[in-house]
XYZ file of C-alpha atoms in Angstrom:
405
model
C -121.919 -1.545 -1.501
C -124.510 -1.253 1.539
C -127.625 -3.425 1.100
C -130.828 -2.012 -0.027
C -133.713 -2.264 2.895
C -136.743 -1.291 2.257
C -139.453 -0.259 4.310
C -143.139 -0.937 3.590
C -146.286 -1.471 5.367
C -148.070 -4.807 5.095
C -151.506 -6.231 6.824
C -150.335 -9.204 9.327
C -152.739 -11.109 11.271
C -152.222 -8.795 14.292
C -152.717 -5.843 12.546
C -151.351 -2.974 9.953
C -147.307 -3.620 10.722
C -144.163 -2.128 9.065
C -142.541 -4.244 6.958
C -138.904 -4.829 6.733
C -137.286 -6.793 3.396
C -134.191 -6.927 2.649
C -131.442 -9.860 1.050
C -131.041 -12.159 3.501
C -128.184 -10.583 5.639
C -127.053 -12.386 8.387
C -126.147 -8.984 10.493
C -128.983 -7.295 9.508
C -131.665 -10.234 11.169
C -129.007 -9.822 14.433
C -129.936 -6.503 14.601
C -133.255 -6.438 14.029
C -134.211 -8.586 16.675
C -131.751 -7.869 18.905
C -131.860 -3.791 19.039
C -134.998 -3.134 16.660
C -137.311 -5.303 18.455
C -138.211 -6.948 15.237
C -140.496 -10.003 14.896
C -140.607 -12.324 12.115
C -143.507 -13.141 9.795
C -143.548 -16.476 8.258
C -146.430 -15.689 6.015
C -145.349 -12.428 4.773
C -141.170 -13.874 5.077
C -139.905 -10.180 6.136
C -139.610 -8.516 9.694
C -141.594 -6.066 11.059
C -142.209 -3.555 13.398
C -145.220 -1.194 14.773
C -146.184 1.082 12.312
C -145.536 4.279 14.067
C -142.908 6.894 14.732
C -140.964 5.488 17.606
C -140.365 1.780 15.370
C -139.569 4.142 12.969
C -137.218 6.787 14.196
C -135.373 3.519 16.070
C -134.717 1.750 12.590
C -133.310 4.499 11.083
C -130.426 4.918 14.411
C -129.652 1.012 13.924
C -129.695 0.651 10.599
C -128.633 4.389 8.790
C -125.575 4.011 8.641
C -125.429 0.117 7.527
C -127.756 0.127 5.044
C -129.113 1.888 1.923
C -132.683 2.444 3.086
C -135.873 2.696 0.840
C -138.954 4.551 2.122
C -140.678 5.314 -0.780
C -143.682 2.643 -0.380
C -143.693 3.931 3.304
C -144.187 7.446 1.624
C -147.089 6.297 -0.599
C -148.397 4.755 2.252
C -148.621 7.609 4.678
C -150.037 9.790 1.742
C -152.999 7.403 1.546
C -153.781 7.790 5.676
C -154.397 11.020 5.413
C -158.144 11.808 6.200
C -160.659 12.299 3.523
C -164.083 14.089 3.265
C -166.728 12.360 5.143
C -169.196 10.204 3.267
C -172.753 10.616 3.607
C -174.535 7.621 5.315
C -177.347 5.976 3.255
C -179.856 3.574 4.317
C -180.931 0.738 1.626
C -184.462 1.034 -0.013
C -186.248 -1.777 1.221
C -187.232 -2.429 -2.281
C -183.968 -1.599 -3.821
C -183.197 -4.366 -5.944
C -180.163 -5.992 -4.454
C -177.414 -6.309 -6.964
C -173.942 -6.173 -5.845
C -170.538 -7.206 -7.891
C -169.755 -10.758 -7.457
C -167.285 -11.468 -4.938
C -165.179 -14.694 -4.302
C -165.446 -16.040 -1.128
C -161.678 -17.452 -1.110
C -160.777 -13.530 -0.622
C -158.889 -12.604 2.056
C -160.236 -9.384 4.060
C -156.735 -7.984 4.392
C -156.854 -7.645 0.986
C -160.594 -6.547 0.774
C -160.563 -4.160 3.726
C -159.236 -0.666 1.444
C -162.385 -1.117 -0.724
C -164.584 -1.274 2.569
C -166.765 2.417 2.476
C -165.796 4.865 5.276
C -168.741 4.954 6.473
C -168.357 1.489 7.622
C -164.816 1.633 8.445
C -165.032 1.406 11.694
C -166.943 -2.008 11.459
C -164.167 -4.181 11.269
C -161.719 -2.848 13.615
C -164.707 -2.989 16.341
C -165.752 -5.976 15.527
C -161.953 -7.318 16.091
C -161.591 -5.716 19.254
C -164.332 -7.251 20.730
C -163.012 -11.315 18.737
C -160.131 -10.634 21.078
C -161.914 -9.956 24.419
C -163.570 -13.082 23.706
C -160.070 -14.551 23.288
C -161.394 -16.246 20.223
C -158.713 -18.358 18.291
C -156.916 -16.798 15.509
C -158.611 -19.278 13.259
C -161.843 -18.073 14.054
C -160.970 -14.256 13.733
C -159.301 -14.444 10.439
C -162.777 -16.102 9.477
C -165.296 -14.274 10.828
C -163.470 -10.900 9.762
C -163.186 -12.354 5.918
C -166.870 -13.245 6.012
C -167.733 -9.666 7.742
C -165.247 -7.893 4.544
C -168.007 -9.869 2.256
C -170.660 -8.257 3.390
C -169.295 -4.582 3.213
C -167.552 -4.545 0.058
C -171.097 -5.747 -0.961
C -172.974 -2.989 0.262
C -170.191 -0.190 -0.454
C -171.356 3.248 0.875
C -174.799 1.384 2.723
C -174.520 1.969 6.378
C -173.994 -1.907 7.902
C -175.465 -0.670 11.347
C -178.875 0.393 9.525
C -179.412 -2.632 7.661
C -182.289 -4.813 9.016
C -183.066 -8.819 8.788
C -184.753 -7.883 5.689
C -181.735 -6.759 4.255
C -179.741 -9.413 5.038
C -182.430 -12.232 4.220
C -181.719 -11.167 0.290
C -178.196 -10.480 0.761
C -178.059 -14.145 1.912
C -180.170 -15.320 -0.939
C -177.897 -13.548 -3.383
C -175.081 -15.452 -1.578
C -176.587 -18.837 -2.929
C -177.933 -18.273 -5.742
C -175.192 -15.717 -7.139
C -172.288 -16.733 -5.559
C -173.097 -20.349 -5.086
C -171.662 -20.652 -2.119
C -171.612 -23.677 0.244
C -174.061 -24.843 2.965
C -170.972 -24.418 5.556
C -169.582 -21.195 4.063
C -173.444 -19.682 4.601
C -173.208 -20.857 8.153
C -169.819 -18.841 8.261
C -170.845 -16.107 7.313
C -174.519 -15.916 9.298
C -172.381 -16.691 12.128
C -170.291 -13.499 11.953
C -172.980 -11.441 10.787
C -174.743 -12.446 13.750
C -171.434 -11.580 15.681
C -171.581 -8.377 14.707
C -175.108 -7.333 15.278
C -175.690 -8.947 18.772
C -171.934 -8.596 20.591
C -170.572 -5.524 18.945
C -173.647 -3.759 18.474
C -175.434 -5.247 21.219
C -178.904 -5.302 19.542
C -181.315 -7.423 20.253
C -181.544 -11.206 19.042
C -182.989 -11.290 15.629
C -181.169 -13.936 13.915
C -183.548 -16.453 14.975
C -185.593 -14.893 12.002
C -183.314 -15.417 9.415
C -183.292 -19.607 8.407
C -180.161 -21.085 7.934
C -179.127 -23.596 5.855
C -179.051 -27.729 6.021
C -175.781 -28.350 5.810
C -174.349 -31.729 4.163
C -173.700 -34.864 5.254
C -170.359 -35.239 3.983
C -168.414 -38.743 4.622
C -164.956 -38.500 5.535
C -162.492 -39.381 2.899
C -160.110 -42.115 3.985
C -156.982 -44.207 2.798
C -156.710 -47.501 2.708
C -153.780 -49.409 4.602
C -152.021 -50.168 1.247
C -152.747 -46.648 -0.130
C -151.197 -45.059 3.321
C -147.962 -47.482 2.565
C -147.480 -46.154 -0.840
C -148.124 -42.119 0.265
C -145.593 -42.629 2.888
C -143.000 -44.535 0.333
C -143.057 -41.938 -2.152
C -140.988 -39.521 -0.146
C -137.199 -38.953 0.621
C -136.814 -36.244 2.380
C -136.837 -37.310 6.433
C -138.505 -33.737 7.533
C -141.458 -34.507 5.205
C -141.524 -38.193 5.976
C -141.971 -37.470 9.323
C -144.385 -34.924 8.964
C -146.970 -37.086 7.402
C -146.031 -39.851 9.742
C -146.632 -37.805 12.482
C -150.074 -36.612 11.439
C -151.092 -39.961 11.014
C -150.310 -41.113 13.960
C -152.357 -39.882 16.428
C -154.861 -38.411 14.005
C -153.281 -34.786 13.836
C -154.719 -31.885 12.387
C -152.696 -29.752 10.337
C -152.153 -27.054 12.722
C -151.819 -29.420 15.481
C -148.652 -30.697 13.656
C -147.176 -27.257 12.665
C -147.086 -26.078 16.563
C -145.625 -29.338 17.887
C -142.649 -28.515 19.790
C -140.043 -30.726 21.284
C -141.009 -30.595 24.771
C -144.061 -32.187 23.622
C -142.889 -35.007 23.286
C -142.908 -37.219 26.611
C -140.457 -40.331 25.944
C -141.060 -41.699 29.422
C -144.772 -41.969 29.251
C -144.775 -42.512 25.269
C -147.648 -39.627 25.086
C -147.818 -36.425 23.078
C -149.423 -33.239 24.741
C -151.213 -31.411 22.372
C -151.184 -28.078 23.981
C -154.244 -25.593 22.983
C -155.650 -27.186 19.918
C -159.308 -26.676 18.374
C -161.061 -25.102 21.444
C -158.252 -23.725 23.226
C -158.231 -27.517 25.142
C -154.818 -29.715 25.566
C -155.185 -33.195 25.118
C -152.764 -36.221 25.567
C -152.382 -38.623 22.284
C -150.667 -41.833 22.115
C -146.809 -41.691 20.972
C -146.226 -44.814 18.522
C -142.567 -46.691 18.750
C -142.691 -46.106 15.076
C -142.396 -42.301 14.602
C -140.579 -41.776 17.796
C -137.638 -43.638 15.582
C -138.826 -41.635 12.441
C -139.189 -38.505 14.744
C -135.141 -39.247 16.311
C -133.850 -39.716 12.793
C -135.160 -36.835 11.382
C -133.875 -34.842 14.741
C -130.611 -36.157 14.260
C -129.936 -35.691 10.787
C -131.279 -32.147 10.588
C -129.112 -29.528 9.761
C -129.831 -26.799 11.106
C -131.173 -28.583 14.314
C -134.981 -27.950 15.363
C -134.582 -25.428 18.336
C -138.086 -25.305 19.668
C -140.418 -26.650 17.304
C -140.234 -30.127 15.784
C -140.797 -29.011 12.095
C -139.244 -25.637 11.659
C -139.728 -23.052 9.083
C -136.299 -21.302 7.521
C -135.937 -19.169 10.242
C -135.477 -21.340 13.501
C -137.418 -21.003 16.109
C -140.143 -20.615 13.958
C -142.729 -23.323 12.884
C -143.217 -24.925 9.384
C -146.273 -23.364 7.514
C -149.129 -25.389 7.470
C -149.313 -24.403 3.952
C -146.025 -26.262 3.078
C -147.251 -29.164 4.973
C -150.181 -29.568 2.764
C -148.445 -29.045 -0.160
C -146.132 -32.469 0.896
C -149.080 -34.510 1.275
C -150.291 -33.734 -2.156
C -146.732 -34.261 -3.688
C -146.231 -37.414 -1.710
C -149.881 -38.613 -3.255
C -149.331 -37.478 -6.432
C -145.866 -39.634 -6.610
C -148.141 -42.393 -4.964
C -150.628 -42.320 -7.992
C -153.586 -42.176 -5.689
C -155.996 -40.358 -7.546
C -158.678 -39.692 -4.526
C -159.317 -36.034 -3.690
C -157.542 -36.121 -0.350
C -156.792 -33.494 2.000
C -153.934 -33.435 4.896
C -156.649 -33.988 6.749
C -157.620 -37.050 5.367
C -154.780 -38.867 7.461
C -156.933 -37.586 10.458
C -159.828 -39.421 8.795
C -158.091 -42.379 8.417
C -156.432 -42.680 11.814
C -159.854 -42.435 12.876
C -161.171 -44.939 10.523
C -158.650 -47.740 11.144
C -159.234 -47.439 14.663
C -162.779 -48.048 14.770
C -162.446 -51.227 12.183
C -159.600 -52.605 14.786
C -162.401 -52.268 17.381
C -161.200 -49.265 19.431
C -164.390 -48.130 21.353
C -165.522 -44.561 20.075
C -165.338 -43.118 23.219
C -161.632 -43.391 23.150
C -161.438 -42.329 19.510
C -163.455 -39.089 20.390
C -160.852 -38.068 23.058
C -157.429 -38.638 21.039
C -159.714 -36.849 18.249
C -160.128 -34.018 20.574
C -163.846 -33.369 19.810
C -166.201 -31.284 21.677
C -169.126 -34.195 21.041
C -169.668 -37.481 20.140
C -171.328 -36.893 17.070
C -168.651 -35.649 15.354
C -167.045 -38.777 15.751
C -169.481 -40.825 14.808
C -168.997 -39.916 11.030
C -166.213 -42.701 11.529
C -168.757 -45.279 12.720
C -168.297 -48.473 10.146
C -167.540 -51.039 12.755
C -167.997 -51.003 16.640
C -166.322 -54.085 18.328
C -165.272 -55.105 22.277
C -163.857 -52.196 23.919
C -160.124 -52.027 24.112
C -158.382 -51.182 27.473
C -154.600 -50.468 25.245
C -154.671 -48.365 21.944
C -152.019 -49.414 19.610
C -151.535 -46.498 16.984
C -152.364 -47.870 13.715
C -149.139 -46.619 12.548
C -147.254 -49.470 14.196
C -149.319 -52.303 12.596
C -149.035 -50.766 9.404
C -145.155 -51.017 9.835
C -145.062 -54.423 12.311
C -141.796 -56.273 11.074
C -140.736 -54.029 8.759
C -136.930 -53.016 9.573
C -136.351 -49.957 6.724
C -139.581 -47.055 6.565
């Protein structure tokens, strides 16, 4: 029997694509990247293609005759592109009371953006277009396009180019006092608003009238030495030993872990390059003796072997999920009975932390940290001692004359 494959459109981060799902098949993924062009998405685990004739009409020569193919999603699909009736624009009463559905702010826009109004269709696509002139970071896109989807599912069939600061001064208020949302979130969200208006619509600078918020002064959350020795106990597995090991180590974030590849990793000058983090800027980190043992264990006893990235995802070649790697650290405290609210993050903190109370200077701590400003690393300040020429990653004195991790 030929395997089913079907075909069905889904929103990735670059766009509408076409879907491709299918049993794992081992001929099937040869083809598809080899003579379909196909790329693979680890957050929607399925390949895809443009959505457009050519992807299309090439699928069905490579795979026709191979496969039982199902197009009726793709069908459905299609049906709902086709045009329909223009809406009439309306501009918001000034003293319309202001009382939109309740939205959360934890929803994605790709899932928002087909209950976005035609009449503001165009808002979002326009507003991307000009994200990725600015060669803004994926990160930052993703965000300011979910805070943007906010906003128009709000207003529905209101025209977002006609609103004024008035407008948005209540839809703001109805963001705290409805929604309840955080100081940072509102700062999110004024940001892309603000976005919008000034560099896609080019109008002139009115956000200066519009107050934003006093955001928190929120201490980092940090583990202590014996706390960090328990977390890193409580796991088996090598790949997610090392993971956590690795984060910890030079004060990693998340994302700086996932897209750590093995060329990174410079033996001969025991350094890490951390290529194009937070701000598009590489930066060098200390590598500890400690995890480059963990680091060649793990390499070695990996089946399949990484190809490219250190941590890969099921499909190699392709990096771990950042999602995944959060959901280790919380297992791994869980096991450890640490009942802080901790983050994956929160091994960043600590790196930081433990640093500063060995007497590393801050300056130093702000550069492996890979901040923009030394403010941001102040947060850490508890203890500022003699400045330190050598930086010993904390990792190794939590581990000094221990012969099993």
């Amino acid at each position: 029997m030929k395997p089913v494959v079907t075909l069905k459109p889904f929103l990735h981060k670059s766009g509408e694509q076409l879907g491709i799902y299918f049993e794992n098949h081992g001929s099937i993924n040869t083809l598809l990247r080899k003579k379909a062009g196909a790329k693979w998405s680890q957050s929607g685990k399925c390949w895809y293609v443009p959505v457009n004739r050519e992807s299309f009409d090439k699928l069905i020569s490579i795979l026709n005759e191979k496969v039982t193919l199902d197009v009726s999603e793709l069908k459905k699909y299609l049906e709902k592109k086709k045009p329909s009736a223009p809406v009439t624009r309306q501009l918001v009463n000034p003293v319309q009371k202001f009382n939109p559905p309740v939205l959360s702010r934890q929803t994605n826009h790709l899932k928002l953006i087909a209950t976005v109004s035609p009449v503001n269709k165009h808002v979002l696509p326009a507003m991307e277009q000009q994200l990725k002139l600015r060669a803004m970071s994926p990160a930052t896109i993703r965000t300011y396009l979910n805070e943007m989807t906010q906003l128009l599912t709000t207003i529905k069939d209101i025209s977002t180019d006609e609103l004024k600061p008035e407008h948005l001064k209540r839809y703001l208020v109805y963001c705290y006092e409805k929604l309840h949302l955080k100081e940072n979130t509102l700062h999110s969200r004024i940001n892309a608003m603000k976005f919008y208006y000034e560099q896609v619509l080019k109008r002139e600078k009115f956000f200066w009238e519009i107050p934003r918020p006093k955001k928190q002064f929120i201490l980092p959350k940090v583990l202590g030495e014996d706390e960090l020795k328990r977390l890193f106990n409580a796991l088996q597995n090598k790949k997610h030993k090392a993971i956590l090991f690795t984060a910890y180590s030079a004060g990693l974030r998340v994302s700086e872990v996932v897209n750590l590849q093995l060329k990174h990793i410079d033996r001969s000058r025991m350094q890490i390059l951390i290529e194009r983090a937070k701000g598009k800027k590489d930066r060098y980190v200390m590598l500890s003796p400690v995890l480059l043992d963990i680091l060649s264990s793990y390499y070695k006893t990996s089946k399949p072997m990484p190809v490219k990235y250190i941590f890969e995802g099921p499909q190699p070649g392709t990096p771990y999920s950042a999602k995944s790697m959060q959901k280790i650290f919380q297992m791994a405290r869980n096991k450890a009975g640490i009942h802080k609210t901790l983050t994956f993050h929160s091994l960043r903190h600590s790196f930081a932390t433990h640093l500063l109370e060995k007497g590393v200077d801050i300056k130093y701590i702000k550069d492996l940290l890979g901040h923009f400003d030394i403010k941001t690393t102040a947060r850490y300040l508890h203890v500022k001692r003699e400045q330190l020429v050598n930086i010993v990653s904390p990792l190794d004195d939590l581990f000094s004359g221990e012969e099993n991790i």
